[in-house]
């Protein structure tokens, strides 16, 4: 079953991957809803983006997976990774629906880029010091994706 991905093109990205192979999927939390994610990523002044945002029953794509989104705070890491944002905040974990949609997206991406989920799926906090992905159980996403491969 393919997901209905809704395009919301962000102006915040770099064309291409700088010759780097994609080998990581970075798990983020929005600290808000998908609507807040849209507002930030569609604003050129924010200078941030991710490839996908998931929440409230929807999945939005902001940047092509063949281009570099600005999500991890480390440009070299951005060039080798895909960023996925999840609707959640410090007092609100993502819903089961959001997690399931994320797992389905991760399965698709791991197949597309020939990735092992157990090494490819990482939390934002592993890239730079940050509270992200907060209440998102990224290990659950990683392990359920691996079980589906
Ligand atoms: Zn993050």
PDB file of C-alpha atoms and ligand atoms in Angstrom:
ATOM      1  CA  UNK A   1       0.000   0.000   0.000  1.00  0.00           C
ATOM      2  CA  UNK A   2       1.527   3.306  -1.024  1.00  0.00           C
ATOM      3  CA  UNK A   3       1.090   6.371   1.106  1.00  0.00           C
ATOM      4  CA  UNK A   4      -0.656   9.514  -0.055  1.00  0.00           C
ATOM      5  CA  UNK A   5       2.203  11.992   0.255  1.00  0.00           C
ATOM      6  CA  UNK A   6       1.164  15.632  -0.052  1.00  0.00           C
ATOM      7  CA  UNK A   7       3.778  17.998  -1.507  1.00  0.00           C
ATOM      8  CA  UNK A   8       4.447  21.271   0.321  1.00  0.00           C
ATOM      9  CA  UNK A   9       7.593  22.511  -1.408  1.00  0.00           C
ATOM     10  CA  UNK A  10      10.061  24.242   0.919  1.00  0.00           C
ATOM     11  CA  UNK A  11      12.452  26.918  -0.381  1.00  0.00           C
ATOM     12  CA  UNK A  12      14.980  25.760   2.229  1.00  0.00           C
ATOM     13  CA  UNK A  13      17.239  23.097   0.677  1.00  0.00           C
ATOM     14  CA  UNK A  14      20.434  22.554  -1.273  1.00  0.00           C
ATOM     15  CA  UNK A  15      20.295  20.913  -4.695  1.00  0.00           C
ATOM     16  CA  UNK A  16      21.801  17.419  -4.793  1.00  0.00           C
ATOM     17  CA  UNK A  17      23.717  15.506  -2.140  1.00  0.00           C
ATOM     18  CA  UNK A  18      27.233  16.772  -2.768  1.00  0.00           C
ATOM     19  CA  UNK A  19      28.196  13.359  -4.120  1.00  0.00           C
ATOM     20  CA  UNK A  20      27.387  11.714  -0.781  1.00  0.00           C
ATOM     21  CA  UNK A  21      25.299   8.526  -0.599  1.00  0.00           C
ATOM     22  CA  UNK A  22      22.195   8.660   1.606  1.00  0.00           C
ATOM     23  CA  UNK A  23      22.730   6.292   4.533  1.00  0.00           C
ATOM     24  CA  UNK A  24      20.827   7.777   7.480  1.00  0.00           C
ATOM     25  CA  UNK A  25      17.239   8.641   8.379  1.00  0.00           C
ATOM     26  CA  UNK A  26      17.041  11.226  11.160  1.00  0.00           C
ATOM     27  CA  UNK A  27      14.031  11.180  13.501  1.00  0.00           C
ATOM     28  CA  UNK A  28      12.773  14.583  14.727  1.00  0.00           C
ATOM     29  CA  UNK A  29       9.872  15.993  16.673  1.00  0.00           C
ATOM     30  CA  UNK A  30       8.100  19.170  15.665  1.00  0.00           C
ATOM     31  CA  UNK A  31       7.272  20.528  19.128  1.00  0.00           C
ATOM     32  CA  UNK A  32       3.885  21.253  17.590  1.00  0.00           C
ATOM     33  CA  UNK A  33       1.527  19.968  14.960  1.00  0.00           C
ATOM     34  CA  UNK A  34       2.058  19.322  11.258  1.00  0.00           C
ATOM     35  CA  UNK A  35       0.564  22.771  10.581  1.00  0.00           C
ATOM     36  CA  UNK A  36       3.361  24.339  12.621  1.00  0.00           C
ATOM     37  CA  UNK A  37       5.871  22.284  10.653  1.00  0.00           C
ATOM     38  CA  UNK A  38       4.393  23.608   7.389  1.00  0.00           C
ATOM     39  CA  UNK A  39       4.589  27.197   8.607  1.00  0.00           C
ATOM     40  CA  UNK A  40       8.271  26.896   9.511  1.00  0.00           C
ATOM     41  CA  UNK A  41       9.470  24.955   6.503  1.00  0.00           C
ATOM     42  CA  UNK A  42       7.583  27.052   3.931  1.00  0.00           C
ATOM     43  CA  UNK A  43       9.079  30.251   5.375  1.00  0.00           C
ATOM     44  CA  UNK A  44      12.371  31.127   3.622  1.00  0.00           C
ATOM     45  CA  UNK A  45      13.472  33.150   6.650  1.00  0.00           C
ATOM     46  CA  UNK A  46      13.487  30.041   8.862  1.00  0.00           C
ATOM     47  CA  UNK A  47      16.390  28.484   6.917  1.00  0.00           C
ATOM     48  CA  UNK A  48      15.283  25.028   8.069  1.00  0.00           C
ATOM     49  CA  UNK A  49      13.458  22.096   6.472  1.00  0.00           C
ATOM     50  CA  UNK A  50      13.116  18.328   6.512  1.00  0.00           C
ATOM     51  CA  UNK A  51      12.120  15.901   3.782  1.00  0.00           C
ATOM     52  CA  UNK A  52       8.924  14.732   5.491  1.00  0.00           C
ATOM     53  CA  UNK A  53       6.507  15.787   8.213  1.00  0.00           C
ATOM     54  CA  UNK A  54       3.965  13.377   9.684  1.00  0.00           C
ATOM     55  CA  UNK A  55       0.975  14.121  11.904  1.00  0.00           C
ATOM     56  CA  UNK A  56      -2.801  14.462  12.170  1.00  0.00           C
ATOM     57  CA  UNK A  57      -3.251  11.645   9.662  1.00  0.00           C
ATOM     58  CA  UNK A  58      -1.164  13.266   6.968  1.00  0.00           C
ATOM     59  CA  UNK A  59       2.305  13.021   5.513  1.00  0.00           C
ATOM     60  CA  UNK A  60       3.798  16.101   3.882  1.00  0.00           C
ATOM     61  CA  UNK A  61       6.944  16.190   1.760  1.00  0.00           C
ATOM     62  CA  UNK A  62       8.914  19.437   1.669  1.00  0.00           C
ATOM     63  CA  UNK A  63      12.171  18.492  -0.086  1.00  0.00           C
ATOM     64  CA  UNK A  64      13.014  15.779  -2.641  1.00  0.00           C
ATOM     65  CA  UNK A  65      15.000  12.899  -1.147  1.00  0.00           C
ATOM     66  CA  UNK A  66      17.560  13.582  -3.906  1.00  0.00           C
ATOM     67  CA  UNK A  67      18.171  17.049  -2.460  1.00  0.00           C
ATOM     68  CA  UNK A  68      19.663  18.118   0.875  1.00  0.00           C
ATOM     69  CA  UNK A  69      17.209  19.354   3.517  1.00  0.00           C
ATOM     70  CA  UNK A  70      18.401  21.527   6.396  1.00  0.00           C
ATOM     71  CA  UNK A  71      17.269  19.514   9.423  1.00  0.00           C
ATOM     72  CA  UNK A  72      20.145  18.219  11.538  1.00  0.00           C
ATOM     73  CA  UNK A  73      22.235  21.300  12.313  1.00  0.00           C
ATOM     74  CA  UNK A  74      25.234  19.715  10.538  1.00  0.00           C
ATOM     75  CA  UNK A  75      25.477  20.271   6.786  1.00  0.00           C
ATOM     76  CA  UNK A  76      27.686  17.263   6.045  1.00  0.00           C
ATOM     77  CA  UNK A  77      25.204  15.072   7.930  1.00  0.00           C
ATOM     78  CA  UNK A  78      22.305  16.679   6.073  1.00  0.00           C
ATOM     79  CA  UNK A  79      23.921  15.664   2.765  1.00  0.00           C
ATOM     80  CA  UNK A  80      23.878  11.985   3.753  1.00  0.00           C
ATOM     81  CA  UNK A  81      20.504  11.878   5.477  1.00  0.00           C
ATOM     82  CA  UNK A  82      16.736  12.090   5.182  1.00  0.00           C
ATOM     83  CA  UNK A  83      14.883  14.013   7.887  1.00  0.00           C
ATOM     84  CA  UNK A  84      11.429  13.032   9.151  1.00  0.00           C
ATOM     85  CA  UNK A  85       9.479  15.311  11.515  1.00  0.00           C
ATOM     86  CA  UNK A  86       6.729  13.988  13.803  1.00  0.00           C
ATOM     87  CA  UNK A  87       3.798  15.827  15.362  1.00  0.00           C
ATOM     88  CA  UNK A  88       4.565  15.772  19.098  1.00  0.00           C
ATOM     89  CA  UNK A  89       5.708  18.023  21.909  1.00  0.00           C
ATOM     90  CA  UNK A  90       7.276  17.576  25.354  1.00  0.00           C
ATOM     91  CA  UNK A  91       3.858  16.789  26.869  1.00  0.00           C
ATOM     92  CA  UNK A  92       2.391  14.926  23.902  1.00  0.00           C
ATOM     93  CA  UNK A  93       3.899  11.792  22.415  1.00  0.00           C
ATOM     94  CA  UNK A  94       3.133  11.036  18.769  1.00  0.00           C
ATOM     95  CA  UNK A  95      -0.060   9.063  18.153  1.00  0.00           C
ATOM     96  CA  UNK A  96       0.000   5.423  17.108  1.00  0.00           C
ATOM     97  CA  UNK A  97      -1.204   6.585  13.705  1.00  0.00           C
ATOM     98  CA  UNK A  98       1.754   8.974  13.349  1.00  0.00           C
ATOM     99  CA  UNK A  99       4.196   6.244  14.390  1.00  0.00           C
ATOM    100  CA  UNK A 100       2.679   3.741  11.968  1.00  0.00           C
ATOM    101  CA  UNK A 101       2.834   6.221   9.104  1.00  0.00           C
ATOM    102  CA  UNK A 102       6.475   6.914   9.956  1.00  0.00           C
ATOM    103  CA  UNK A 103       7.325   3.210  10.012  1.00  0.00           C
ATOM    104  CA  UNK A 104       5.701   2.747   6.604  1.00  0.00           C
ATOM    105  CA  UNK A 105       7.694   5.684   5.214  1.00  0.00           C
ATOM    106  CA  UNK A 106      10.927   4.311   6.722  1.00  0.00           C
ATOM    107  CA  UNK A 107      10.296   0.893   5.140  1.00  0.00           C
ATOM    108  CA  UNK A 108       9.847   2.562   1.743  1.00  0.00           C
ATOM    109  CA  UNK A 109      12.995   4.681   2.168  1.00  0.00           C
ATOM    110  CA  UNK A 110      15.140   1.791   3.422  1.00  0.00           C
ATOM    111  CA  UNK A 111      14.120  -0.245   0.382  1.00  0.00           C
ATOM    112  CA  UNK A 112      14.699   2.687  -1.988  1.00  0.00           C
ATOM    113  CA  UNK A 113      18.197   3.418  -0.643  1.00  0.00           C
ATOM    114  CA  UNK A 114      19.095  -0.170   0.354  1.00  0.00           C
ATOM    115  CA  UNK A 115      19.521   0.714   4.029  1.00  0.00           C
ATOM    116  CA  UNK A 116      19.598  -1.457   7.154  1.00  0.00           C
ATOM    117  CA  UNK A 117      17.067   0.201   9.499  1.00  0.00           C
ATOM    118  CA  UNK A 118      18.998  -0.897  12.591  1.00  0.00           C
ATOM    119  CA  UNK A 119      21.957   1.295  11.637  1.00  0.00           C
ATOM    120  CA  UNK A 120      20.311   3.851   9.335  1.00  0.00           C
ATOM    121  CA  UNK A 121      17.538   5.187  11.616  1.00  0.00           C
ATOM    122  CA  UNK A 122      18.968   7.578  14.216  1.00  0.00           C
ATOM    123  CA  UNK A 123      17.635  10.279  16.569  1.00  0.00           C
ATOM    124  CA  UNK A 124      18.495  13.928  15.976  1.00  0.00           C
ATOM    125  CA  UNK A 125      20.229  13.996  19.377  1.00  0.00           C
ATOM    126  CA  UNK A 126      22.875  11.616  17.994  1.00  0.00           C
ATOM    127  CA  UNK A 127      23.960  14.249  15.447  1.00  0.00           C
ATOM    128  CA  UNK A 128      24.158  17.422  17.559  1.00  0.00           C
ATOM    129  CA  UNK A 129      23.251  18.326  21.157  1.00  0.00           C
ATOM    130  CA  UNK A 130      19.456  18.820  21.161  1.00  0.00           C
ATOM    131  CA  UNK A 131      16.306  17.744  23.004  1.00  0.00           C
ATOM    132  CA  UNK A 132      14.983  16.368  19.689  1.00  0.00           C
ATOM    133  CA  UNK A 133      13.305  13.900  19.127  1.00  0.00           C
ATOM    134  CA  UNK A 134      11.897  14.296  22.648  1.00  0.00           C
ATOM    135  CA  UNK A 135       8.773  12.196  23.143  1.00  0.00           C
ATOM    136  CA  UNK A 136       9.170  10.344  19.828  1.00  0.00           C
ATOM    137  CA  UNK A 137      10.116   6.710  20.531  1.00  0.00           C
ATOM    138  CA  UNK A 138      12.650   6.525  17.687  1.00  0.00           C
ATOM    139  CA  UNK A 139      13.836   3.063  18.765  1.00  0.00           C
ATOM    140  CA  UNK A 140      10.289   1.757  18.315  1.00  0.00           C
ATOM    141  CA  UNK A 141      10.276   3.230  14.784  1.00  0.00           C
ATOM    142  CA  UNK A 142      13.692   1.680  14.081  1.00  0.00           C
ATOM    143  CA  UNK A 143      12.767  -1.761  15.417  1.00  0.00           C
ATOM    144  CA  UNK A 144       9.307  -1.925  13.812  1.00  0.00           C
ATOM    145  CA  UNK A 145      10.809  -0.838  10.492  1.00  0.00           C
ATOM    146  CA  UNK A 146      13.419  -3.588  10.751  1.00  0.00           C
ATOM    147  CA  UNK A 147      10.699  -6.132  11.525  1.00  0.00           C
ATOM    148  CA  UNK A 148       8.855  -5.104   8.362  1.00  0.00           C
ATOM    149  CA  UNK A 149      11.831  -5.399   6.015  1.00  0.00           C
TER     150      UNK A 149
HETATM  151 ZN1  LIG B   1      15.240  17.517  15.280  1.00  0.00          ZN
END
